[in-house]
């Protein structure tokens, strides 16, 4: 028989109620005046002061070694902090990328100099990163990237354009995925470089999203000189580094909680005597969140044990995006509300934000089609 | 799971793989009781798998016993195994004796009032049980555990097979679902005050069906992936077409979600029948069943629509089980009621506690 079973072992027991309570206490105060419309932004809400407060609490770089400013806590403790932040709609965008992927990459593949210079600042909530992967002609097909770092005396000269660079305009550094080898070596000819965004020759231009907000940027490199010390890991390791990080990027609570604040506001608007149909609709979405959270925590347990659950992570992200995109559609069927970004009514405002953000949920971090291709490969179909 | 636990599940799987043939399933559907298979299952001690050690059981981890239930569904085993495991658990909790044969239980629907609810009263020579129990799984072939109201509070009773008046019925998979009418006297030693576990029969039934649906879905995924890898059209296996791959990825996602939800139900069933995770599990597995069966039949094409192919043994069970012990909407509304009670600011704490 074809072996197609996909195992999600029971997640580690939740023995972290003290930590959870500590985070909830902190958020109750820190976010006391944060309106639902702002909470709805969750991990796209940028607030450098809030990130610094989290750094002071020891909630960034939680799993990293203490010698790099980390706190040597478990991946599951980190998971608790993350999900509490997201469920409360805390503005975590400033440090999010650095905490989730840039820091771990430097920890794994960076030079000692890079680690010492940067990791403690990330953990303090004072150093922000953006991702330099997508390009005008390279989206899902990452290996088609054309930005090139050409060797020169003492380093590289970089030319090219990166696109959809979230918070590039507010970040200190970018991890740049670029070509350093032969043009026909799609995977082996790529590397990742650490880029200080204040380097001359870098131009950052805003791109407004559907709601008119500025998160995205186009980042243009024109004869930008980077020192040899900017290389992360070995030259030619870019593709493997990126692939190795995907399970971390795809299975976290941010992959099913993007619309959670809308569900909270819908429950508030329904009040104490909703119709049975509305109650069933809300109950269904709640059950879906509980189920996905279990799968996501199961993946966190696998990651903690050093496994690489890329298939399970793709399943969580695919199911999570479906749920995140369905929540606004369900809310529309159970509550009469017109969405408006200018409305003084919280529900209207939050619904507007989520409707306009929802298309992105199945694009960022791997499109739905790419994820399903990964799942099909995991099933042995390709 | 320990090595011993793993061996229990694997031994059961081997028995089912060897003995549960399409011929046996078809014969069971036609109404013949698979006695040899039952004896093989009983020889492994499976009917007693949920009975605690202090009550004479084997001391198996309840989660392992429930993994056997899931495995049995993966092979569409045409026996009341889930029902027997739980009924014996209830009998043990009540201190009543357990039969060597199959036992089922009757769970009154909580969504609609029963027309002729079960009543039990003391009589000179024991207890007199009257009332009507619709759609009891294997109600004609198995002893039946019932809970009935009495002047002394709810009582649990075991009615030996053959004592009730039976109107035979079935579900979409032709599993027996019999209407039983009771008007009989039971000896005093087959009746006892209902233990707490016996007061949540619909929750227990829902949890068992959720676990079974997860098992059947695993097989539906396996069959679909295998068929897509073997069936050649336009010069290549249909699983090489992206449209088919994308649908199978959705099927895998639904199967994974159902598996996670069923684990929630198993943990609740193994502990104290917390209704919230059971409600979530029954609704989520039911929804997964609907989506998965549609995709599986689409992938299998015409051959999957025949009685000759084995797919229907799993899809017909899934279509039946999703509506037994409360459908998706019933349980989603239960979850929704809990959310309403918790309020907007209590929603997240409810989720993290589930």
XYZ file of N, CA, C and O in Angstrom, chain B residues 19-91:
292
model
N -8.270 -10.153 7.493
C -9.591 -10.786 7.595
C -10.745 -9.959 7.036
O -11.790 -10.518 6.697
N -10.591 -8.623 7.012
C -11.724 -7.805 6.570
C -11.632 -7.621 5.052
O -11.118 -6.632 4.542
N -12.119 -8.621 4.350
C -12.090 -8.599 2.888
C -13.362 -7.926 2.363
O -14.361 -7.811 3.094
N -13.334 -7.497 1.102
C -14.571 -6.947 0.520
C -15.717 -7.950 0.623
O -16.862 -7.552 0.877
N -15.424 -9.261 0.466
C -16.479 -10.278 0.552
C -17.113 -10.268 1.942
O -18.332 -10.371 2.092
N -16.251 -10.149 2.965
C -16.772 -10.156 4.328
C -17.642 -8.918 4.583
O -18.716 -9.008 5.175
N -17.176 -7.776 4.086
C -17.975 -6.548 4.269
C -19.319 -6.682 3.550
O -20.356 -6.290 4.088
N -19.275 -7.246 2.338
C -20.522 -7.379 1.584
C -21.488 -8.329 2.279
O -22.691 -8.073 2.334
N -20.953 -9.414 2.834
C -21.808 -10.368 3.533
C -22.423 -9.710 4.767
O -23.609 -9.904 5.072
N -21.623 -8.923 5.474
C -22.146 -8.238 6.658
C -23.249 -7.263 6.258
O -24.268 -7.145 6.938
N -23.035 -6.578 5.147
C -24.070 -5.647 4.676
C -25.363 -6.367 4.352
O -26.453 -5.833 4.532
N -25.217 -7.604 3.862
C -26.409 -8.379 3.509
C -27.083 -8.953 4.754
O -28.109 -9.622 4.647
N -26.486 -8.733 5.926
C -27.169 -9.115 7.155
C -26.541 -10.268 7.913
O -27.039 -10.668 8.954
N -25.421 -10.802 7.429
C -24.836 -11.932 8.161
C -23.835 -11.422 9.196
O -23.021 -10.522 8.919
N -23.918 -11.948 10.385
C -23.049 -11.518 11.483
C -21.685 -12.211 11.337
O -21.613 -13.446 11.302
N -20.583 -11.454 11.254
C -19.264 -12.055 11.028
C -18.679 -12.645 12.322
O -17.781 -12.058 12.929
N -19.204 -13.813 12.698
C -18.842 -14.411 13.990
C -17.351 -14.718 14.093
O -16.733 -14.463 15.128
N -16.756 -15.242 13.013
C -15.331 -15.598 13.082
C -14.487 -14.353 13.323
O -13.532 -14.371 14.118
N -14.834 -13.262 12.649
C -14.079 -12.015 12.841
C -14.261 -11.514 14.278
O -13.311 -11.088 14.926
N -15.500 -11.593 14.769
C -15.732 -11.158 16.146
C -14.866 -11.969 17.119
O -14.249 -11.403 18.031
N -14.808 -13.279 16.893
C -14.027 -14.118 17.811
C -12.542 -13.762 17.742
O -11.852 -13.744 18.768
N -12.063 -13.463 16.552
C -10.647 -13.082 16.418
C -10.384 -11.765 17.152
O -9.356 -11.600 17.828
N -11.325 -10.832 17.042
C -11.195 -9.548 17.730
C -11.251 -9.752 19.245
O -10.478 -9.158 20.005
N -12.164 -10.624 19.667
C -12.301 -10.890 21.104
C -11.058 -11.593 21.638
O -10.625 -11.346 22.771
N -10.451 -12.484 20.830
C -9.234 -13.178 21.251
C -8.104 -12.198 21.557
O -7.232 -12.476 22.379
N -8.105 -11.059 20.858
C -7.076 -10.037 21.124
C -7.421 -9.220 22.362
O -6.650 -8.348 22.765
N -8.599 -9.450 22.940
C -8.988 -8.705 24.139
C -9.526 -7.320 23.836
O -9.735 -6.517 24.745
N -9.764 -7.026 22.545
C -10.147 -5.653 22.195
C -11.464 -5.198 22.819
O -11.589 -4.029 23.192
N -12.476 -6.079 22.973
C -13.738 -5.581 23.560
C -13.553 -4.990 24.961
O -14.330 -4.136 25.385
N -12.502 -5.431 25.663
C -12.280 -4.954 27.035
C -11.228 -3.840 27.090
O -10.756 -3.486 28.175
N -10.856 -3.307 25.923
C -9.683 -2.433 25.874
C -9.845 -1.131 26.645
O -8.861 -0.516 27.036
N -11.087 -0.699 26.879
C -11.281 0.554 27.627
C -11.661 0.308 29.082
O -11.958 1.261 29.812
N -11.666 -0.959 29.487
C -12.007 -1.270 30.881
C -10.763 -1.057 31.745
O -9.703 -1.593 31.443
N -10.879 -0.244 32.798
C -9.704 -0.001 33.649
C -9.199 -1.300 34.294
O -9.971 -2.239 34.505
N -7.923 -1.301 34.615
C -7.294 -2.504 35.166
C -7.964 -2.943 36.470
O -8.211 -4.126 36.689
N -8.305 -1.974 37.322
C -8.898 -2.336 38.610
C -10.292 -2.937 38.461
O -10.816 -3.562 39.367
N -10.899 -2.758 37.271
C -12.212 -3.358 37.028
C -12.095 -4.650 36.231
O -13.086 -5.150 35.711
N -10.865 -5.152 36.091
C -10.696 -6.424 35.401
C -10.215 -6.284 33.973
O -10.108 -7.270 33.243
N -9.898 -5.069 33.537
C -9.388 -4.870 32.186
C -7.887 -5.119 32.130
O -7.285 -5.603 33.093
N -7.287 -4.750 31.004
C -5.859 -5.025 30.807
C -4.970 -3.842 31.156
O -3.757 -3.917 31.018
N -5.582 -2.738 31.549
C -4.770 -1.569 31.884
C -4.132 -0.915 30.682
O -3.091 -0.279 30.780
N -4.773 -1.075 29.529
C -4.269 -0.437 28.319
C -4.527 1.066 28.419
O -5.529 1.500 28.957
N -3.571 1.856 27.899
C -3.778 3.303 27.814
C -5.051 3.552 26.984
O -5.166 3.052 25.862
N -6.014 4.305 27.531
C -7.253 4.535 26.774
C -6.998 5.119 25.379
O -7.734 4.833 24.436
N -5.945 5.936 25.247
C -5.663 6.516 23.927
C -5.243 5.442 22.929
O -5.490 5.560 21.726
N -4.635 4.373 23.442
C -4.267 3.262 22.555
C -5.518 2.502 22.142
O -5.689 2.132 20.974
N -6.409 2.274 23.104
C -7.673 1.606 22.772
C -8.420 2.394 21.699
O -8.981 1.830 20.755
N -8.389 3.718 21.812
C -9.100 4.544 20.840
C -8.354 4.595 19.510
O -8.972 4.766 18.449
N -7.039 4.402 19.565
C -6.285 4.278 18.302
C -6.707 3.003 17.571
O -6.713 2.955 16.337
N -7.080 1.977 18.312
C -7.594 0.748 17.693
C -8.945 1.023 17.026
O -9.222 0.542 15.916
N -9.773 1.828 17.680
C -11.066 2.199 17.081
C -10.842 2.926 15.752
O -11.501 2.653 14.742
N -9.876 3.828 15.754
C -9.554 4.570 14.524
C -9.033 3.618 13.443
O -9.402 3.724 12.271
N -8.200 2.679 13.857
C -7.650 1.709 12.908
C -8.752 0.825 12.337
O -8.760 0.515 11.141
N -9.693 0.417 13.180
C -10.792 -0.425 12.702
C -11.582 0.313 11.614
O -11.981 -0.281 10.606
N -11.775 1.625 11.812
C -12.507 2.400 10.801
C -11.693 2.520 9.520
O -12.244 2.604 8.426
N -10.379 2.488 9.679
C -9.502 2.562 8.505
C -9.682 1.327 7.615
O -9.354 1.346 6.440
N -10.177 0.257 8.219
C -10.421 -0.976 7.464
C -11.916 -1.252 7.298
O -12.285 -2.334 6.852
N -12.756 -0.307 7.667
C -14.216 -0.483 7.582
C -14.629 -1.825 8.185
O -15.336 -2.620 7.561
N -14.200 -2.075 9.396
C -14.519 -3.325 10.083
C -16.020 -3.350 10.407
O -16.505 -2.471 11.115
N -16.751 -4.342 9.890
C -18.216 -4.328 10.068
C -18.649 -4.955 11.386
O -19.402 -5.931 11.409
N -18.159 -4.395 12.470
C -18.497 -4.869 13.820
C -18.780 -3.663 14.710
O -18.213 -2.598 14.479
N -19.592 -3.855 15.763
C -19.815 -2.755 16.714
C -18.659 -2.658 17.712
O -18.858 -2.772 18.922
N -17.449 -2.451 17.204
C -16.278 -2.455 18.088
C -16.238 -1.199 18.952
O -16.038 -1.270 20.171
N -16.436 -0.032 18.327
C -16.432 1.214 19.105
C -17.517 1.153 20.180
O -17.287 1.502 21.340
N -18.695 0.683 19.772
C -19.823 0.614 20.705
C -19.507 -0.332 21.859
O -19.797 -0.039 23.027
N -18.907 -1.485 21.542
C -18.608 -2.469 22.584
C -17.576 -1.932 23.570
O -17.704 -2.111 24.789
N -16.537 -1.272 23.041
C -15.511 -0.715 23.931
C -16.139 0.237 24.949
O -15.846 0.184 26.137
N -17.025 1.111 24.445
C -17.584 2.125 25.343
C -18.627 1.500 26.282
O -18.671 1.817 27.475
N -19.457 0.612 25.744
C -20.476 -0.019 26.590
C -19.821 -0.801 27.727
O -20.276 -0.759 28.877
N -18.745 -1.514 27.417
C -18.039 -2.249 28.479
C -17.400 -1.308 29.491
O -17.343 -1.603 30.682
N -16.934 -0.170 29.003
C -16.386 0.846 29.912
C -17.469 1.297 30.892
O -17.224 1.450 32.090
N -18.694 1.519 30.364
C -19.801 1.964 31.213
C -20.203 0.881 32.209
O -20.444 1.166 33.391
N -20.285 -0.362 31.718
C -20.665 -1.465 32.612
C -19.648 -1.599 33.737
O -20.003 -1.805 34.902
